Amino acid sequence: MHVVRRLAGAVAGGADDLLELAVPRTCGGCGAPRVRWCARCEAALHDAPALIHTTVEPGTPVWTLGRYDGPRRRAVLQLKERGRGDLAAPLGRGLAHALLRLLAWGELDGPLVLIPAPTTAWAARRRGGDVVTAVCRAAALTATGVCAMSVAPVLRSVGAAESVGLSAAARAANVRGTVRVRGLPGAGTVVLVDDVVTTGATLAESVAALARRGVSVAAAITLAAA
């Protein structure tokens, strides 16, 4: 039995070493060593959500967890561009906290249906999956026992070009007609979720595409606002 325990420990240690190579043990929000997510960055994601006005009006209230800087910006970039899939969990907790605040304020009624903003198939493949969907699923798991939240990844972006550096008008033109609705969500209050809002063009196109299928979006919420 002692030999078995030692072997199990060795295997576990090897697995930890492999994980360390794949996901460096530094905080995804501030880069602090020896921890993948620190308490200070966790607290930074738990501010009260703020209602914002976007350049392109999506036709539904838009809330955000905060500005696109500090731990939020680093965590989103690490998740999307550096393969830090482990950061979907803390970002999901921050999202769940914000949604529960909106429920408590009477801005939303449960149960909630979270619809991730659309992404292209190639972007999802490059990132190892749809990161916004992963964050939504982490939020739904966090809220278990408090409020029912389901995730309906029914949107897909087809034909949109890279929007970095485009003006608000150019962004709106870039996404116009590119959002496809691949299915209808289940019953509940629909909330559109995105990682970062810049002009609101993607949110507006998503709301319009869902409306054409008879789906009303009660609110949109983003992890950050640029």
PDB file of C-alpha atoms in Angstrom:
ATOM      1  CA  MET A   1       0.000   0.000   0.000  1.00  0.00           C
ATOM      2  CA  HIS A   2       2.872   2.355   0.800  1.00  0.00           C
ATOM      3  CA  VAL A   3       4.376   1.700  -2.645  1.00  0.00           C
ATOM      4  CA  VAL A   4       1.030   2.405  -4.300  1.00  0.00           C
ATOM      5  CA  ARG A   5       0.749   5.719  -2.443  1.00  0.00           C
ATOM      6  CA  ARG A   6       4.253   6.709  -3.486  1.00  0.00           C
ATOM      7  CA  LEU A   7       3.483   5.802  -7.098  1.00  0.00           C
ATOM      8  CA  ALA A   8       0.247   7.786  -6.989  1.00  0.00           C
ATOM      9  CA  GLY A   9       2.107  10.761  -5.557  1.00  0.00           C
ATOM     10  CA  ALA A  10       4.721  10.546  -8.276  1.00  0.00           C
ATOM     11  CA  VAL A  11       2.058  10.405 -10.973  1.00  0.00           C
ATOM     12  CA  ALA A  12       0.248  13.383  -9.419  1.00  0.00           C
ATOM     13  CA  GLY A  13       3.501  15.298  -9.215  1.00  0.00           C
ATOM     14  CA  GLY A  14       4.215  14.551 -12.855  1.00  0.00           C
ATOM     15  CA  ALA A  15       0.765  15.763 -13.807  1.00  0.00           C
ATOM     16  CA  ASP A  16       1.385  18.982 -11.874  1.00  0.00           C
ATOM     17  CA  ASP A  17       4.671  19.439 -13.714  1.00  0.00           C
ATOM     18  CA  LEU A  18       2.956  18.982 -17.067  1.00  0.00           C
ATOM     19  CA  LEU A  19       0.214  21.426 -16.062  1.00  0.00           C
ATOM     20  CA  GLU A  20       2.845  23.916 -14.990  1.00  0.00           C
ATOM     21  CA  LEU A  21       4.417  23.716 -18.448  1.00  0.00           C
ATOM     22  CA  ALA A  22       1.041  24.159 -20.142  1.00  0.00           C
ATOM     23  CA  VAL A  23      -0.301  26.838 -17.789  1.00  0.00           C
ATOM     24  CA  PRO A  24       2.468  28.812 -16.026  1.00  0.00           C
ATOM     25  CA  ARG A  25       1.800  29.405 -12.342  1.00  0.00           C
ATOM     26  CA  THR A  26       1.469  33.158 -12.540  1.00  0.00           C
ATOM     27  CA  CYS A  27      -1.632  35.194 -11.813  1.00  0.00           C
ATOM     28  CA  GLY A  28      -3.669  35.742 -14.956  1.00  0.00           C
ATOM     29  CA  GLY A  29      -4.695  39.178 -13.735  1.00  0.00           C
ATOM     30  CA  CYS A  30      -1.464  40.764 -12.480  1.00  0.00           C
ATOM     31  CA  GLY A  31       1.346  38.313 -13.215  1.00  0.00           C
ATOM     32  CA  ALA A  32       2.139  37.584  -9.566  1.00  0.00           C
ATOM     33  CA  PRO A  33       4.221  34.397  -9.229  1.00  0.00           C
ATOM     34  CA  ARG A  34       3.221  31.042  -7.716  1.00  0.00           C
ATOM     35  CA  VAL A  35      -0.524  31.523  -8.089  1.00  0.00           C
ATOM     36  CA  ARG A  36      -2.721  31.283 -11.181  1.00  0.00           C
ATOM     37  CA  TRP A  37      -5.271  33.797  -9.832  1.00  0.00           C
ATOM     38  CA  CYS A  38      -4.755  35.971  -6.775  1.00  0.00           C
ATOM     39  CA  ALA A  39      -7.209  37.303  -4.204  1.00  0.00           C
ATOM     40  CA  ARG A  40      -6.616  40.930  -5.214  1.00  0.00           C
ATOM     41  CA  CYS A  41      -7.549  40.237  -8.851  1.00  0.00           C
ATOM     42  CA  GLU A  42     -10.557  38.192  -7.706  1.00  0.00           C
ATOM     43  CA  ALA A  43     -11.804  41.203  -5.743  1.00  0.00           C
ATOM     44  CA  ALA A  44     -11.227  43.488  -8.733  1.00  0.00           C
ATOM     45  CA  LEU A  45     -13.744  41.493 -10.765  1.00  0.00           C
ATOM     46  CA  HIS A  46     -16.475  41.783  -8.152  1.00  0.00           C
ATOM     47  CA  ASP A  47     -17.353  45.450  -8.465  1.00  0.00           C
ATOM     48  CA  ALA A  48     -21.007  46.341  -8.998  1.00  0.00           C
ATOM     49  CA  PRO A  49     -21.932  46.303 -12.710  1.00  0.00           C
ATOM     50  CA  ALA A  50     -22.265  49.688 -14.402  1.00  0.00           C
ATOM     51  CA  LEU A  51     -24.817  50.752 -16.993  1.00  0.00           C
ATOM     52  CA  ILE A  52     -23.078  52.257 -20.024  1.00  0.00           C
ATOM     53  CA  HIS A  53     -24.006  53.965 -23.291  1.00  0.00           C
ATOM     54  CA  THR A  54     -22.396  52.635 -26.472  1.00  0.00           C
ATOM     55  CA  THR A  55     -21.702  54.493 -29.702  1.00  0.00           C
ATOM     56  CA  VAL A  56     -23.905  52.071 -31.602  1.00  0.00           C
ATOM     57  CA  GLU A  57     -27.195  51.672 -29.715  1.00  0.00           C
ATOM     58  CA  PRO A  58     -28.118  47.967 -29.463  1.00  0.00           C
ATOM     59  CA  GLY A  59     -31.692  48.570 -28.347  1.00  0.00           C
ATOM     60  CA  THR A  60     -31.230  46.980 -24.929  1.00  0.00           C
ATOM     61  CA  PRO A  61     -29.492  48.071 -21.695  1.00  0.00           C
ATOM     62  CA  VAL A  62     -25.743  47.397 -21.718  1.00  0.00           C
ATOM     63  CA  TRP A  63     -23.965  46.642 -18.442  1.00  0.00           C
ATOM     64  CA  THR A  64     -20.287  46.037 -17.840  1.00  0.00           C
ATOM     65  CA  LEU A  65     -18.117  44.738 -15.018  1.00  0.00           C
ATOM     66  CA  GLY A  66     -15.655  47.607 -15.478  1.00  0.00           C
ATOM     67  CA  ARG A  67     -13.109  49.290 -17.708  1.00  0.00           C
ATOM     68  CA  TYR A  68     -10.880  47.312 -20.040  1.00  0.00           C
ATOM     69  CA  ASP A  69      -7.716  47.732 -18.005  1.00  0.00           C
ATOM     70  CA  GLY A  70      -5.827  46.160 -15.116  1.00  0.00           C
ATOM     71  CA  PRO A  71      -6.730  42.586 -14.174  1.00  0.00           C
ATOM     72  CA  ARG A  72      -9.770  42.510 -16.476  1.00  0.00           C
ATOM     73  CA  ARG A  73      -7.763  43.380 -19.567  1.00  0.00           C
ATOM     74  CA  ARG A  74      -4.916  41.025 -18.746  1.00  0.00           C
ATOM     75  CA  ALA A  75      -7.240  38.153 -17.887  1.00  0.00           C
ATOM     76  CA  VAL A  76      -9.277  38.544 -21.075  1.00  0.00           C
ATOM     77  CA  LEU A  77      -6.138  38.708 -23.212  1.00  0.00           C
ATOM     78  CA  GLN A  78      -4.576  35.726 -21.438  1.00  0.00           C
ATOM     79  CA  LEU A  79      -7.769  33.730 -21.929  1.00  0.00           C
ATOM     80  CA  LYS A  80      -8.232  34.644 -25.591  1.00  0.00           C
ATOM     81  CA  GLU A  81      -4.681  34.892 -26.889  1.00  0.00           C
ATOM     82  CA  ARG A  82      -2.467  32.906 -24.505  1.00  0.00           C
ATOM     83  CA  GLY A  83      -4.463  29.722 -24.020  1.00  0.00           C
ATOM     84  CA  ARG A  84      -5.198  30.383 -20.342  1.00  0.00           C
ATOM     85  CA  GLY A  85      -8.429  28.412 -20.293  1.00  0.00           C
ATOM     86  CA  ASP A  86      -8.202  28.263 -16.487  1.00  0.00           C
ATOM     87  CA  LEU A  87      -9.169  31.954 -16.398  1.00  0.00           C
ATOM     88  CA  ALA A  88     -12.713  31.203 -17.602  1.00  0.00           C
ATOM     89  CA  ALA A  89     -13.531  30.199 -13.994  1.00  0.00           C
ATOM     90  CA  PRO A  90     -12.641  33.494 -12.230  1.00  0.00           C
ATOM     91  CA  LEU A  91     -14.096  35.549 -15.063  1.00  0.00           C
ATOM     92  CA  GLY A  92     -17.233  33.434 -14.801  1.00  0.00           C
ATOM     93  CA  ARG A  93     -17.424  34.109 -11.073  1.00  0.00           C
ATOM     94  CA  GLY A  94     -17.205  37.835 -11.752  1.00  0.00           C
ATOM     95  CA  LEU A  95     -19.944  37.561 -14.362  1.00  0.00           C
ATOM     96  CA  ALA A  96     -22.174  35.562 -12.004  1.00  0.00           C
ATOM     97  CA  HIS A  97     -21.642  38.148  -9.250  1.00  0.00           C
ATOM     98  CA  ALA A  98     -22.710  40.946 -11.600  1.00  0.00           C
ATOM     99  CA  LEU A  99     -25.779  39.077 -12.840  1.00  0.00           C
ATOM    100  CA  LEU A 100     -26.883  38.288  -9.295  1.00  0.00           C
ATOM    101  CA  ARG A 101     -26.530  41.990  -8.474  1.00  0.00           C
ATOM    102  CA  LEU A 102     -28.790  42.875 -11.410  1.00  0.00           C
ATOM    103  CA  LEU A 103     -31.328  40.312 -10.210  1.00  0.00           C
ATOM    104  CA  ALA A 104     -31.218  41.778  -6.701  1.00  0.00           C
ATOM    105  CA  TRP A 105     -31.704  45.285  -8.095  1.00  0.00           C
ATOM    106  CA  GLY A 106     -34.752  44.167 -10.061  1.00  0.00           C
ATOM    107  CA  GLU A 107     -33.080  44.865 -13.415  1.00  0.00           C
ATOM    108  CA  LEU A 108     -33.505  41.214 -14.452  1.00  0.00           C
ATOM    109  CA  ASP A 109     -35.865  38.388 -13.590  1.00  0.00           C
ATOM    110  CA  GLY A 110     -34.750  34.786 -13.336  1.00  0.00           C
ATOM    111  CA  PRO A 111     -34.269  32.224 -14.628  1.00  0.00           C
ATOM    112  CA  LEU A 112     -31.614  33.582 -16.977  1.00  0.00           C
ATOM    113  CA  VAL A 113     -30.554  32.362 -20.389  1.00  0.00           C
ATOM    114  CA  LEU A 114     -27.025  33.516 -21.255  1.00  0.00           C
ATOM    115  CA  ILE A 115     -26.329  33.856 -24.965  1.00  0.00           C
ATOM    116  CA  PRO A 116     -22.616  34.313 -25.750  1.00  0.00           C
ATOM    117  CA  ALA A 117     -21.847  36.941 -28.381  1.00  0.00           C
ATOM    118  CA  PRO A 118     -20.988  35.430 -31.761  1.00  0.00           C
ATOM    119  CA  THR A 119     -17.519  34.345 -32.730  1.00  0.00           C
ATOM    120  CA  THR A 120     -16.163  32.946 -35.956  1.00  0.00           C
ATOM    121  CA  ALA A 121     -15.468  29.229 -36.305  1.00  0.00           C
ATOM    122  CA  TRP A 122     -11.779  29.880 -37.031  1.00  0.00           C
ATOM    123  CA  ALA A 123     -11.389  32.052 -33.919  1.00  0.00           C
ATOM    124  CA  ALA A 124     -12.962  29.351 -31.755  1.00  0.00           C
ATOM    125  CA  ARG A 125     -10.626  26.713 -33.235  1.00  0.00           C
ATOM    126  CA  ARG A 126      -7.567  28.918 -32.723  1.00  0.00           C
ATOM    127  CA  ARG A 127      -8.476  29.523 -29.084  1.00  0.00           C
ATOM    128  CA  GLY A 128      -9.364  25.932 -28.313  1.00  0.00           C
ATOM    129  CA  GLY A 129     -13.064  26.734 -28.035  1.00  0.00           C
ATOM    130  CA  ASP A 130     -15.427  29.669 -27.658  1.00  0.00           C
ATOM    131  CA  VAL A 131     -14.025  31.537 -24.659  1.00  0.00           C
ATOM    132  CA  VAL A 132     -17.153  33.602 -23.978  1.00  0.00           C
ATOM    133  CA  THR A 133     -19.216  30.414 -23.868  1.00  0.00           C
ATOM    134  CA  ALA A 134     -16.713  28.966 -21.379  1.00  0.00           C
ATOM    135  CA  VAL A 135     -17.075  32.051 -19.173  1.00  0.00           C
ATOM    136  CA  CYS A 136     -20.876  31.843 -19.362  1.00  0.00           C
ATOM    137  CA  ARG A 137     -20.815  28.191 -18.339  1.00  0.00           C
ATOM    138  CA  ALA A 138     -18.550  29.026 -15.402  1.00  0.00           C
ATOM    139  CA  ALA A 139     -21.003  31.757 -14.376  1.00  0.00           C
ATOM    140  CA  ALA A 140     -23.957  29.365 -14.549  1.00  0.00           C
ATOM    141  CA  LEU A 141     -22.060  26.858 -12.415  1.00  0.00           C
ATOM    142  CA  THR A 142     -21.192  29.550  -9.869  1.00  0.00           C
ATOM    143  CA  ALA A 143     -24.843  30.597  -9.573  1.00  0.00           C
ATOM    144  CA  THR A 144     -26.084  27.050  -8.977  1.00  0.00           C
ATOM    145  CA  GLY A 145     -28.487  27.004  -6.047  1.00  0.00           C
ATOM    146  CA  VAL A 146     -28.982  30.783  -6.156  1.00  0.00           C
ATOM    147  CA  CYS A 147     -30.437  31.426  -9.595  1.00  0.00           C
ATOM    148  CA  ALA A 148     -30.974  29.085 -12.524  1.00  0.00           C
ATOM    149  CA  MET A 149     -28.777  30.113 -15.451  1.00  0.00           C
ATOM    150  CA  SER A 150     -28.539  28.211 -18.710  1.00  0.00           C
ATOM    151  CA  VAL A 151     -26.172  28.854 -21.598  1.00  0.00           C
ATOM    152  CA  ALA A 152     -27.385  28.914 -25.204  1.00  0.00           C
ATOM    153  CA  PRO A 153     -24.493  29.358 -27.690  1.00  0.00           C
ATOM    154  CA  VAL A 154     -26.841  29.930 -30.638  1.00  0.00           C
ATOM    155  CA  LEU A 155     -24.982  32.774 -32.388  1.00  0.00           C
ATOM    156  CA  ARG A 156     -22.212  32.466 -34.952  1.00  0.00           C
ATOM    157  CA  SER A 157     -20.317  35.147 -36.853  1.00  0.00           C
ATOM    158  CA  VAL A 158     -19.842  34.487 -40.568  1.00  0.00           C
ATOM    159  CA  GLY A 159     -17.795  36.690 -42.870  1.00  0.00           C
ATOM    160  CA  ALA A 160     -16.828  39.467 -40.454  1.00  0.00           C
ATOM    161  CA  ALA A 161     -13.324  40.858 -40.946  1.00  0.00           C
ATOM    162  CA  GLU A 162     -10.941  41.880 -38.158  1.00  0.00           C
ATOM    163  CA  SER A 163     -12.342  45.038 -36.530  1.00  0.00           C
ATOM    164  CA  VAL A 164      -9.297  46.328 -34.644  1.00  0.00           C
ATOM    165  CA  GLY A 165      -8.673  49.980 -35.527  1.00  0.00           C
ATOM    166  CA  LEU A 166     -12.013  50.520 -37.270  1.00  0.00           C
ATOM    167  CA  SER A 167     -14.247  53.492 -36.490  1.00  0.00           C
ATOM    168  CA  ALA A 168     -17.694  52.991 -34.979  1.00  0.00           C
ATOM    169  CA  ALA A 169     -19.340  53.355 -38.388  1.00  0.00           C
ATOM    170  CA  ALA A 170     -16.857  50.969 -39.994  1.00  0.00           C
ATOM    171  CA  ARG A 171     -17.354  48.420 -37.216  1.00  0.00           C
ATOM    172  CA  ALA A 172     -21.114  48.551 -37.704  1.00  0.00           C
ATOM    173  CA  ALA A 173     -20.688  48.052 -41.459  1.00  0.00           C
ATOM    174  CA  ASN A 174     -18.196  45.245 -40.860  1.00  0.00           C
ATOM    175  CA  VAL A 175     -20.600  43.145 -38.762  1.00  0.00           C
ATOM    176  CA  ARG A 176     -23.803  44.009 -40.609  1.00  0.00           C
ATOM    177  CA  GLY A 177     -25.471  40.819 -41.798  1.00  0.00           C
ATOM    178  CA  THR A 178     -22.745  38.555 -40.401  1.00  0.00           C
ATOM    179  CA  VAL A 179     -24.534  37.183 -37.307  1.00  0.00           C
ATOM    180  CA  ARG A 180     -26.350  33.881 -37.769  1.00  0.00           C
ATOM    181  CA  VAL A 181     -28.849  32.389 -35.295  1.00  0.00           C
ATOM    182  CA  ARG A 182     -28.343  28.616 -35.296  1.00  0.00           C
ATOM    183  CA  GLY A 183     -31.148  27.768 -32.889  1.00  0.00           C
ATOM    184  CA  LEU A 184     -33.543  29.211 -30.353  1.00  0.00           C
ATOM    185  CA  PRO A 185     -32.792  29.498 -26.628  1.00  0.00           C
ATOM    186  CA  GLY A 186     -34.928  27.886 -23.958  1.00  0.00           C
ATOM    187  CA  ALA A 187     -37.393  29.705 -21.739  1.00  0.00           C
ATOM    188  CA  GLY A 188     -36.051  32.454 -19.514  1.00  0.00           C
ATOM    189  CA  THR A 189     -34.802  36.034 -19.483  1.00  0.00           C
ATOM    190  CA  VAL A 190     -32.264  36.362 -22.286  1.00  0.00           C
ATOM    191  CA  VAL A 191     -28.988  38.134 -21.527  1.00  0.00           C
ATOM    192  CA  LEU A 192     -26.399  38.671 -24.264  1.00  0.00           C
ATOM    193  CA  VAL A 193     -22.827  38.265 -22.982  1.00  0.00           C
ATOM    194  CA  ASP A 194     -19.564  39.477 -24.550  1.00  0.00           C
ATOM    195  CA  ASP A 195     -16.002  39.851 -23.343  1.00  0.00           C
ATOM    196  CA  VAL A 196     -15.290  43.461 -24.355  1.00  0.00           C
ATOM    197  CA  VAL A 197     -17.556  46.164 -25.775  1.00  0.00           C
ATOM    198  CA  THR A 198     -15.954  48.882 -27.871  1.00  0.00           C
ATOM    199  CA  THR A 199     -18.660  50.540 -29.962  1.00  0.00           C
ATOM    200  CA  GLY A 200     -21.592  48.182 -29.396  1.00  0.00           C
ATOM    201  CA  ALA A 201     -21.777  47.180 -33.067  1.00  0.00           C
ATOM    202  CA  THR A 202     -21.571  43.432 -32.419  1.00  0.00           C
ATOM    203  CA  LEU A 203     -24.128  43.660 -29.621  1.00  0.00           C
ATOM    204  CA  ALA A 204     -26.508  45.628 -31.852  1.00  0.00           C
ATOM    205  CA  GLU A 205     -26.213  43.166 -34.723  1.00  0.00           C
ATOM    206  CA  SER A 206     -26.718  40.237 -32.352  1.00  0.00           C
ATOM    207  CA  VAL A 207     -29.826  41.779 -30.784  1.00  0.00           C
ATOM    208  CA  ALA A 208     -31.245  42.470 -34.255  1.00  0.00           C
ATOM    209  CA  ALA A 209     -30.527  38.933 -35.473  1.00  0.00           C
ATOM    210  CA  LEU A 210     -32.240  37.432 -32.432  1.00  0.00           C
ATOM    211  CA  ALA A 211     -35.205  39.796 -32.789  1.00  0.00           C
ATOM    212  CA  ARG A 212     -35.749  38.556 -36.345  1.00  0.00           C
ATOM    213  CA  ARG A 213     -36.196  35.084 -34.848  1.00  0.00           C
ATOM    214  CA  GLY A 214     -38.611  36.361 -32.232  1.00  0.00           C
ATOM    215  CA  VAL A 215     -36.107  36.393 -29.356  1.00  0.00           C
ATOM    216  CA  SER A 216     -36.153  39.470 -27.104  1.00  0.00           C
ATOM    217  CA  VAL A 217     -32.892  40.367 -25.330  1.00  0.00           C
ATOM    218  CA  ALA A 218     -33.517  41.846 -21.873  1.00  0.00           C
ATOM    219  CA  ALA A 219     -29.961  43.141 -21.422  1.00  0.00           C
ATOM    220  CA  ALA A 220     -26.381  42.799 -22.566  1.00  0.00           C
ATOM    221  CA  ILE A 221     -23.434  42.480 -20.211  1.00  0.00           C
ATOM    222  CA  THR A 222     -19.712  42.514 -20.916  1.00  0.00           C
ATOM    223  CA  LEU A 223     -16.660  41.630 -18.888  1.00  0.00           C
ATOM    224  CA  ALA A 224     -15.123  44.992 -19.774  1.00  0.00           C
ATOM    225  CA  ALA A 225     -15.724  48.197 -21.710  1.00  0.00           C
ATOM    226  CA  ALA A 226     -12.955  49.689 -23.857  1.00  0.00           C
TER     227      ALA A 226
END
